[in-house]
Short mmCIF file of C-alpha atoms in Angstrom, two decimals:
data_model
loop_
_atom_site.label_atom_id
_atom_site.label_comp_id
_atom_site.label_asym_id
_atom_site.label_seq_id
_atom_site.Cartn_x
_atom_site.Cartn_y
_atom_site.Cartn_z
CA UNK C 1 -137.51 142.19 224.49
CA UNK C 2 -135.01 141.04 227.11
CA UNK C 3 -135.83 139.20 230.33
CA UNK C 4 -134.66 136.59 232.81
CA UNK C 5 -136.50 133.29 233.16
CA UNK C 6 -137.68 133.02 236.77
CA UNK C 7 -139.85 129.89 236.73
CA UNK C 8 -141.42 127.14 234.60
CA UNK C 9 -145.08 126.72 233.75
CA UNK C 10 -146.96 123.43 234.15
CA UNK C 11 -145.56 122.21 230.81
CA UNK C 12 -141.96 123.06 231.71
CA UNK C 13 -141.71 126.17 229.52
CA UNK C 14 -139.83 129.21 230.80
CA UNK C 15 -141.59 132.15 232.45
CA UNK C 16 -140.41 135.77 232.33
CA UNK C 17 -142.17 138.56 234.18
CA UNK C 18 -141.81 142.18 233.20
CA UNK C 19 -145.08 144.06 233.60
CA UNK C 20 -146.96 140.77 233.33
CA UNK C 21 -146.06 137.07 232.90
CA UNK C 22 -144.96 135.78 229.50
CA UNK C 23 -144.63 132.04 228.87
CA UNK C 24 -141.80 131.21 226.49
CA UNK C 25 -141.22 128.25 224.18
CA UNK C 26 -138.33 126.86 226.26
CA UNK C 27 -135.42 128.04 228.34
CA UNK C 28 -133.90 127.28 231.75
CA UNK C 29 -134.46 129.14 235.02
CA UNK C 30 -132.04 132.12 235.23
CA UNK C 31 -131.37 132.19 231.48
CA UNK C 32 -131.18 135.83 230.29
CA UNK C 33 -132.99 135.78 226.96
CA UNK C 34 -133.96 137.94 224.03
CA UNK C 35 -137.58 137.06 223.19
CA UNK C 36 -140.60 138.29 221.27
CA UNK C 37 -144.32 138.07 221.99
CA UNK C 38 -146.10 135.72 219.57
CA UNK C 39 -149.50 135.62 221.29
CA UNK C 40 -150.76 138.56 223.32
CA UNK C 41 -154.06 137.09 224.43
CA UNK C 42 -155.17 136.47 228.00
CA UNK C 43 -152.08 134.27 228.49
CA UNK C 44 -149.09 135.80 226.75
CA UNK C 45 -146.81 133.46 224.84
CA UNK C 46 -143.32 134.29 223.68
CA UNK C 47 -140.55 132.87 221.50
CA UNK C 48 -136.89 132.93 222.47
CA UNK C 49 -134.75 134.58 219.80
CA UNK C 50 -131.46 133.87 221.54
CA UNK C 51 -129.95 133.19 224.95
CA UNK C 52 -127.92 136.24 225.96
CA UNK C 53 -126.45 134.74 229.13
CA UNK C 54 -126.95 131.03 229.90
CA UNK C 55 -128.14 130.03 233.35
CA UNK C 56 -125.77 128.39 235.84
CA UNK C 57 -128.39 125.61 235.90
CA UNK C 58 -128.19 124.97 232.15
CA UNK C 59 -126.56 121.67 231.13
CA UNK C 60 -125.86 120.07 227.78
CA UNK C 61 -128.71 117.83 226.77
CA UNK C 62 -127.83 114.16 226.12
CA UNK C 63 -130.77 114.07 223.67
CA UNK C 64 -130.47 115.61 220.19
CA UNK C 65 -134.26 116.13 220.01
CA UNK C 66 -134.89 117.83 223.36
CA UNK C 67 -135.10 121.39 221.97
CA UNK C 68 -138.10 120.44 219.84
CA UNK C 69 -139.63 117.29 221.37
CA UNK C 70 -142.27 117.97 224.00
CA UNK C 71 -141.52 114.85 226.04
CA UNK C 72 -138.64 116.13 228.19
CA UNK C 73 -138.82 119.94 228.52
CA UNK C 74 -136.37 120.01 231.47
CA UNK C 75 -133.65 117.97 229.78
CA UNK C 76 -131.36 121.03 229.67
CA UNK C 77 -131.89 121.81 233.38
CA UNK C 78 -129.42 120.52 235.97
CA UNK C 79 -131.14 117.54 237.61
CA UNK C 80 -130.61 118.83 241.17
CA UNK C 81 -132.26 122.09 240.16
CA UNK C 82 -135.11 120.17 238.53
CA UNK C 83 -135.75 118.29 241.78
CA UNK C 84 -135.58 121.50 243.80
CA UNK C 85 -138.09 123.16 241.46
CA UNK C 86 -140.48 120.21 241.69
CA UNK C 87 -140.39 120.27 245.49
CA UNK C 88 -141.14 123.99 245.50
CA UNK C 89 -143.94 123.41 242.99
CA UNK C 90 -145.58 121.05 245.48
CA UNK C 91 -145.13 123.54 248.35
CA UNK C 92 -146.53 126.43 246.31
CA UNK C 93 -149.59 124.45 245.20
CA UNK C 94 -150.38 123.48 248.77
CA UNK C 95 -150.08 127.09 249.95
CA UNK C 96 -151.81 128.79 247.02
CA UNK C 97 -154.58 126.31 246.27
CA UNK C 98 -155.00 124.33 249.48
CA UNK C 99 -154.06 127.04 252.02
CA UNK C 100 -151.99 124.32 253.68
CA UNK C 101 -148.66 124.67 255.45
CA UNK C 102 -147.07 121.32 256.21
CA UNK C 103 -143.78 119.45 256.09
CA UNK C 104 -142.57 118.84 252.54
CA UNK C 105 -140.03 116.04 252.74
CA UNK C 106 -136.99 115.93 250.50
CA UNK C 107 -137.94 114.82 247.01
CA UNK C 108 -136.80 111.32 246.14
CA UNK C 109 -134.89 111.58 242.86
CA UNK C 110 -133.30 108.97 240.62
CA UNK C 111 -129.66 107.91 240.48
CA UNK C 112 -130.04 106.97 236.82
CA UNK C 113 -132.64 109.18 235.16
CA UNK C 114 -132.43 107.82 231.60
CA UNK C 115 -133.93 104.68 229.99
CA UNK C 116 -136.52 104.34 232.74
CA UNK C 117 -139.89 104.40 230.96
CA UNK C 118 -141.64 101.06 230.39
CA UNK C 119 -144.53 102.44 228.32
CA UNK C 120 -144.32 104.77 225.31
CA UNK C 121 -146.58 105.84 222.45
CA UNK C 122 -145.02 107.15 219.22
CA UNK C 123 -146.90 108.88 216.41
CA UNK C 124 -146.50 108.09 212.71
CA UNK C 125 -147.43 110.77 210.23
CA UNK C 126 -146.26 111.84 206.74
CA UNK C 127 -143.60 109.13 206.71
CA UNK C 128 -142.17 110.23 210.07
CA UNK C 129 -142.23 108.44 213.41
CA UNK C 130 -141.64 110.28 216.65
CA UNK C 131 -143.22 112.42 219.36
CA UNK C 132 -145.12 115.68 219.19
CA UNK C 133 -143.24 118.94 219.49
CA UNK C 134 -144.02 120.91 222.61
CA UNK C 135 -144.12 124.04 220.46
CA UNK C 136 -146.02 123.28 217.26
CA UNK C 137 -147.81 119.94 217.81
CA UNK C 138 -146.03 118.61 214.75
CA UNK C 139 -144.15 115.31 214.89
CA UNK C 140 -140.48 115.48 215.77
CA UNK C 141 -138.85 112.55 213.98
CA UNK C 142 -136.95 110.45 216.54
CA UNK C 143 -134.44 107.72 215.76
CA UNK C 144 -133.79 106.84 219.40
CA UNK C 145 -135.49 107.87 222.65
CA UNK C 146 -133.13 107.87 225.64
CA UNK C 147 -136.03 107.81 228.11
CA UNK C 148 -137.28 104.36 227.08
CA UNK C 149 -135.50 101.01 227.39
CA UNK C 150 -133.18 99.85 224.62
CA UNK C 151 -135.53 97.13 223.38
CA UNK C 152 -138.01 99.93 222.75
CA UNK C 153 -135.48 101.65 220.52
CA UNK C 154 -134.84 98.40 218.65
CA UNK C 155 -138.59 98.20 217.96
CA UNK C 156 -138.59 101.85 216.92
CA UNK C 157 -135.94 101.10 214.27
CA UNK C 158 -138.16 98.47 212.68
CA UNK C 159 -141.10 100.85 212.36
CA UNK C 160 -138.87 103.55 210.88
CA UNK C 161 -138.49 101.25 207.86
CA UNK C 162 -142.26 101.11 207.37
CA UNK C 163 -143.18 104.69 208.34
CA UNK C 164 -143.69 105.77 204.71
CA UNK C 165 -145.72 102.74 203.61
CA UNK C 166 -147.83 101.75 206.60
CA UNK C 167 -151.16 103.24 207.70
CA UNK C 168 -150.25 102.87 211.39
CA UNK C 169 -150.92 106.11 213.27
CA UNK C 170 -149.71 105.22 216.78
CA UNK C 171 -147.12 102.72 217.98
CA UNK C 172 -147.40 101.57 221.60
CA UNK C 173 -144.44 99.84 223.25
CA UNK C 174 -144.62 98.24 226.72
CA UNK C 175 -141.54 96.63 228.29
CA UNK C 176 -140.97 94.64 231.48
CA UNK C 177 -138.32 93.54 233.99
CA UNK C 178 -137.39 90.58 231.75
CA UNK C 179 -136.57 92.96 228.89
CA UNK C 180 -139.56 91.63 226.95
CA UNK C 181 -141.93 93.83 224.99
CA UNK C 182 -145.57 94.14 223.97
CA UNK C 183 -146.28 96.05 220.75
CA UNK C 184 -149.61 97.76 220.03
CA UNK C 185 -150.15 99.05 216.48
CA UNK C 186 -152.97 101.55 216.05
CA UNK C 187 -154.63 102.55 212.77
CA UNK C 188 -158.01 103.80 211.56
CA UNK C 189 -158.39 100.74 209.28
CA UNK C 190 -156.80 97.26 209.02
CA UNK C 191 -153.00 97.59 208.99
CA UNK C 192 -151.07 97.26 205.74
CA UNK C 193 -147.88 95.17 205.40
CA UNK C 194 -148.71 93.55 208.75
CA UNK C 195 -146.93 90.25 208.02
CA UNK C 196 -143.69 92.01 207.07
CA UNK C 197 -143.74 94.01 210.29
CA UNK C 198 -144.48 90.97 212.45
CA UNK C 199 -141.65 88.96 210.87
CA UNK C 200 -139.15 91.66 211.84
CA UNK C 201 -140.55 92.04 215.34
CA UNK C 202 -140.13 88.32 215.98
CA UNK C 203 -136.37 88.72 215.70
CA UNK C 204 -136.53 90.75 218.92
CA UNK C 205 -137.78 89.79 222.39
CA UNK C 206 -141.34 90.82 221.47
CA UNK C 207 -143.69 88.39 223.23
CA UNK C 208 -147.06 90.01 222.50
CA UNK C 209 -148.48 91.92 219.51
CA UNK C 210 -151.85 93.67 219.19
CA UNK C 211 -153.69 95.55 216.48
CA UNK C 212 -155.99 98.38 217.54
CA UNK C 213 -158.46 100.25 215.35
CA UNK C 214 -158.97 103.82 216.50
CA UNK C 215 -160.75 106.47 214.42
CA UNK C 216 -160.57 109.07 217.18
CA UNK C 217 -157.64 111.41 217.77
CA UNK C 218 -158.66 112.04 221.38
CA UNK C 219 -157.06 108.91 222.86
CA UNK C 220 -154.02 106.78 222.03
CA UNK C 221 -156.10 103.60 221.72
CA UNK C 222 -159.56 102.62 220.58
CA UNK C 223 -161.70 100.26 222.64
CA UNK C 224 -161.14 97.05 220.68
CA UNK C 225 -157.77 95.28 220.71
CA UNK C 226 -157.11 92.39 218.34
CA UNK C 227 -154.50 89.94 219.64
CA UNK C 228 -152.41 88.78 216.70
CA UNK C 229 -149.30 87.14 218.17
CA UNK C 230 -147.81 85.57 221.29
CA UNK C 231 -148.97 86.07 224.84
CA UNK C 232 -152.15 87.98 225.56
CA UNK C 233 -150.52 89.77 228.47
CA UNK C 234 -147.10 91.02 229.53
CA UNK C 235 -145.79 89.97 232.94
CA UNK C 236 -144.28 92.57 235.25
CA UNK C 237 -143.73 92.78 238.98
CA UNK C 238 -143.64 95.13 241.98
CA UNK C 239 -141.91 93.83 245.09
CA UNK C 240 -142.35 90.06 244.70
CA UNK C 241 -145.86 90.24 243.29
CA UNK C 242 -146.31 89.49 239.60
CA UNK C 243 -148.86 91.23 237.39
CA UNK C 244 -150.32 90.37 234.00
CA UNK C 245 -150.69 93.54 231.94
CA UNK C 246 -153.14 93.84 229.07
CA UNK C 247 -152.55 96.55 226.42
CA UNK C 248 -154.68 99.16 228.21
CA UNK C 249 -153.67 98.30 231.81
CA UNK C 250 -152.47 101.21 233.92
CA UNK C 251 -149.08 100.43 235.41
CA UNK C 252 -146.58 102.94 236.75
CA UNK C 253 -144.20 103.90 233.92
CA UNK C 254 -141.10 104.09 236.14
CA UNK C 255 -140.18 100.66 237.56
CA UNK C 256 -137.11 102.08 239.33
CA UNK C 257 -139.22 104.35 241.52
CA UNK C 258 -142.53 102.53 241.86
CA UNK C 259 -141.49 100.41 244.83
CA UNK C 260 -140.31 103.54 246.64
CA UNK C 261 -143.65 105.19 245.86
CA UNK C 262 -145.77 102.31 247.12
CA UNK C 263 -143.56 101.62 250.12
CA UNK C 264 -143.98 105.18 251.35
CA UNK C 265 -147.72 105.27 250.62
CA UNK C 266 -148.24 102.05 252.57
CA UNK C 267 -145.97 103.10 255.45
CA UNK C 268 -148.12 106.22 255.88
CA UNK C 269 -151.07 104.08 256.97
CA UNK C 270 -149.19 102.39 259.84
CA UNK C 271 -151.03 99.16 259.02
CA UNK C 272 -152.08 96.49 261.51
CA UNK C 273 -153.55 93.02 261.00
CA UNK C 274 -156.99 94.17 262.18
CA UNK C 275 -157.22 96.95 259.54
CA UNK C 276 -159.73 97.05 256.71
CA UNK C 277 -158.38 99.16 253.84
CA UNK C 278 -160.31 100.82 251.03
CA UNK C 279 -158.21 101.36 247.88
CA UNK C 280 -159.97 103.86 245.62
CA UNK C 281 -158.98 104.08 241.93
CA UNK C 282 -157.20 100.76 242.37
CA UNK C 283 -156.31 100.00 238.73
CA UNK C 284 -155.02 96.44 238.31
CA UNK C 285 -154.58 96.10 242.07
CA UNK C 286 -150.92 96.99 242.45
CA UNK C 287 -151.28 98.82 245.78
CA UNK C 288 -154.02 96.56 247.16
CA UNK C 289 -151.97 93.43 246.57
CA UNK C 290 -148.79 95.06 247.89
CA UNK C 291 -150.37 95.72 251.30
CA UNK C 292 -152.71 92.72 251.56
CA UNK C 293 -150.40 90.62 253.75
CA UNK C 294 -150.36 93.37 256.39
CA UNK C 295 -154.13 93.71 256.93
CA UNK C 296 -157.33 91.77 257.50
CA UNK C 297 -158.96 92.87 254.26
CA UNK C 298 -158.53 95.27 251.33
CA UNK C 299 -161.17 96.31 248.81
CA UNK C 300 -160.14 97.91 245.52
CA UNK C 301 -162.56 100.04 243.51
CA UNK C 302 -161.84 100.81 239.85
CA UNK C 303 -163.90 102.16 236.96
CA UNK C 304 -162.21 100.21 234.12
CA UNK C 305 -163.72 96.72 233.98
CA UNK C 306 -160.69 95.20 232.22
CA UNK C 307 -158.44 96.51 234.99
CA UNK C 308 -160.67 94.91 237.63
CA UNK C 309 -160.52 91.59 235.77
CA UNK C 310 -156.73 91.90 235.69
CA UNK C 311 -156.66 92.68 239.41
CA UNK C 312 -158.70 89.58 240.25
CA UNK C 313 -156.45 87.40 238.11
CA UNK C 314 -153.37 88.92 239.73
CA UNK C 315 -154.74 88.20 243.20
CA UNK C 316 -155.49 84.60 242.22
CA UNK C 317 -152.08 84.03 240.59
CA UNK C 318 -150.29 85.40 243.64
CA UNK C 319 -152.57 83.40 245.99
CA UNK C 320 -153.79 86.53 247.79
CA UNK C 321 -157.20 85.78 249.24
CA UNK C 322 -158.01 88.83 251.37
CA UNK C 323 -158.13 91.33 248.47
CA UNK C 324 -161.38 91.96 246.60
CA UNK C 325 -162.01 94.18 243.59
CA UNK C 326 -165.20 95.71 242.25
CA UNK C 327 -165.88 97.69 239.08
CA UNK C 328 -167.62 101.05 238.95
CA UNK C 329 -167.09 104.78 239.19
CA UNK C 330 -165.94 105.54 242.71
CA UNK C 331 -168.40 108.43 243.06
CA UNK C 332 -171.32 106.18 242.05
CA UNK C 333 -170.69 103.24 244.39
CA UNK C 334 -168.80 104.54 247.42
CA UNK C 335 -172.02 105.07 249.42
CA UNK C 336 -173.14 101.46 248.91
CA UNK C 337 -169.82 99.78 249.66
CA UNK C 338 -169.21 101.86 252.79
CA UNK C 339 -172.69 101.16 254.14
CA UNK C 340 -171.96 97.44 254.12
CA UNK C 341 -168.62 97.58 255.95
CA UNK C 342 -166.43 100.01 257.88
CA UNK C 343 -162.99 100.69 256.40
CA UNK C 344 -160.66 102.40 258.85
CA UNK C 345 -157.87 103.30 256.43
CA UNK C 346 -157.95 104.55 252.83
CA UNK C 347 -155.62 104.74 249.84
CA UNK C 348 -156.38 107.34 247.17
CA UNK C 349 -154.62 107.15 243.80
CA UNK C 350 -156.87 109.10 241.39
CA UNK C 351 -156.19 110.25 237.81
CA UNK C 352 -154.79 113.73 237.14
CA UNK C 353 -158.26 115.25 237.54
CA UNK C 354 -158.21 114.30 241.24
CA UNK C 355 -160.96 112.98 243.50
CA UNK C 356 -164.62 113.80 242.89
CA UNK C 357 -166.01 116.18 245.52
CA UNK C 358 -168.81 113.75 246.40
CA UNK C 359 -166.18 111.11 247.24
CA UNK C 360 -164.32 113.52 249.52
CA UNK C 361 -167.58 114.44 251.25
CA UNK C 362 -168.32 110.76 251.82
CA UNK C 363 -164.86 110.23 253.33
CA UNK C 364 -165.51 113.13 255.69
CA UNK C 365 -168.65 111.32 256.89
CA UNK C 366 -166.86 107.95 257.20
CA UNK C 367 -163.95 109.47 259.12
CA UNK C 368 -161.28 106.80 258.46
CA UNK C 369 -158.28 107.10 260.81
CA UNK C 370 -155.72 107.72 258.07
CA UNK C 371 -155.71 108.47 254.36
CA UNK C 372 -152.67 108.03 252.12
CA UNK C 373 -153.19 110.13 248.98
CA UNK C 374 -150.99 109.46 245.93
CA UNK C 375 -151.21 112.08 243.19
CA UNK C 376 -149.59 112.79 239.84
CA UNK C 377 -151.00 116.33 239.88
CA UNK C 378 -150.09 118.54 242.89
CA UNK C 379 -152.69 121.13 241.85
CA UNK C 380 -155.73 118.85 242.09
CA UNK C 381 -154.27 117.16 245.17
CA UNK C 382 -154.00 120.54 246.91
CA UNK C 383 -157.61 121.31 245.94
CA UNK C 384 -158.81 118.02 247.41
CA UNK C 385 -156.76 118.37 250.60
CA UNK C 386 -158.38 121.75 251.21
CA UNK C 387 -161.78 120.02 251.39
CA UNK C 388 -160.48 117.27 253.69
CA UNK C 389 -159.08 119.91 256.09
CA UNK C 390 -162.52 120.04 257.69
CA UNK C 391 -161.66 116.92 259.73
CA UNK C 392 -158.11 116.01 258.72
CA UNK C 393 -154.62 117.38 259.06
CA UNK C 394 -152.04 116.95 256.31
CA UNK C 395 -149.16 115.62 258.39
CA UNK C 396 -146.56 115.61 255.62
CA UNK C 397 -146.10 115.37 251.87
CA UNK C 398 -143.34 113.52 250.06
CA UNK C 399 -142.60 114.29 246.38
CA UNK C 400 -141.15 111.45 244.30
CA UNK C 401 -139.65 111.98 240.86
CA UNK C 402 -141.38 109.43 238.66
CA UNK C 403 -141.01 111.48 235.45
CA UNK C 404 -137.43 112.75 235.22
CA UNK C 405 -136.84 115.65 232.78
CA UNK C 406 -140.55 116.44 232.58
CA UNK C 407 -142.49 119.01 234.60
CA UNK C 408 -144.57 116.29 236.31
CA UNK C 409 -144.07 115.17 239.89
CA UNK C 410 -145.74 112.47 241.98
CA UNK C 411 -146.73 113.24 245.60
CA UNK C 412 -147.78 111.21 248.61
CA UNK C 413 -149.73 112.98 251.35
CA UNK C 414 -150.31 111.50 254.81
CA UNK C 415 -153.68 112.69 256.09
CA UNK C 416 -154.53 112.11 259.75
CA UNK C 417 -157.99 112.48 261.30
CA UNK C 418 -158.03 115.22 263.92
CA UNK C 419 -161.78 115.83 264.42
CA UNK C 420 -164.60 113.40 264.99
#
């Protein structure tokens, strides 16, 4: 069959539409391709046999693994076109899911869109170390990943030596602004040849090493981390505020864009010294601490207890006294915390699944003046904004490219109360 790719799906795979949509195993928008159907179920899947006429938006990939690796499906798409597609993705989600027409600001892209990630997880299987294929879920062996920092690739080289003899299943690498690294080695039983691996790692700027036992394939890491070398945490910073990161701490993976993201999210609230801010899904306190000097008080709410402990330590180390953090599921404790005190402005930064409906309903009752909603999933954000439309207007949305060459896009929505 022959068709022209007209769009990407949520994973970044090409979409052709003849009588009905067919999702292909790759391709670039406006590629004319010869393809065959490989799955004719409810969602049709296809495989590209050859590209008959390349798209004007097709570029040569700087990565030798991009055709197979599932990490960067848009690596062969011109970056300007990628940004344009992401902006339209946000607009379409708002219209289709949220029934919302609003200003979509220009997407903020990156000048240098390689070597930006500060957190990676590589898989080790059958003597190979790499990332999963976007097509087969088998490991694509990778010698060097051009999305992570160079120290990450130096660490990767060491583990390539041991890939055939170790029982490590997942290798986690975190890096920071000092070009230091934390290494997390994950296995389903105590790790073999551990001393040999550590000795080689110590020749690099690795300042923290952990062992993690994980018998489940559902998550990268198990619950228990064993500290085996160096510092227990890795220091990083946003603006001038320093943070201590434990192995499981959530921290934005793109340090080049994170300050732009937080700056815009905070600007949306038009903060004043009298304001009391509620930061829901606050993680290790990065947004709370970034805005604390502008307001009377900020309260962060986060489900992960370790993250709350980190947030409190970060507040203490940075001598920020008007930021508090409490642990619990937002949907379980929002009623109690908002009965005790009135918060007139709110930050939302939920996981990809979005905000629980009960939380949105509580916000509608509280009627804060402004809400700044950060999302890594425009679909669930649009769903949530549709509920908030009862009393709020979405003034504008700004997409920010935090995940260059992937199909993901971060969005910030400014939500203004219009009914009381």
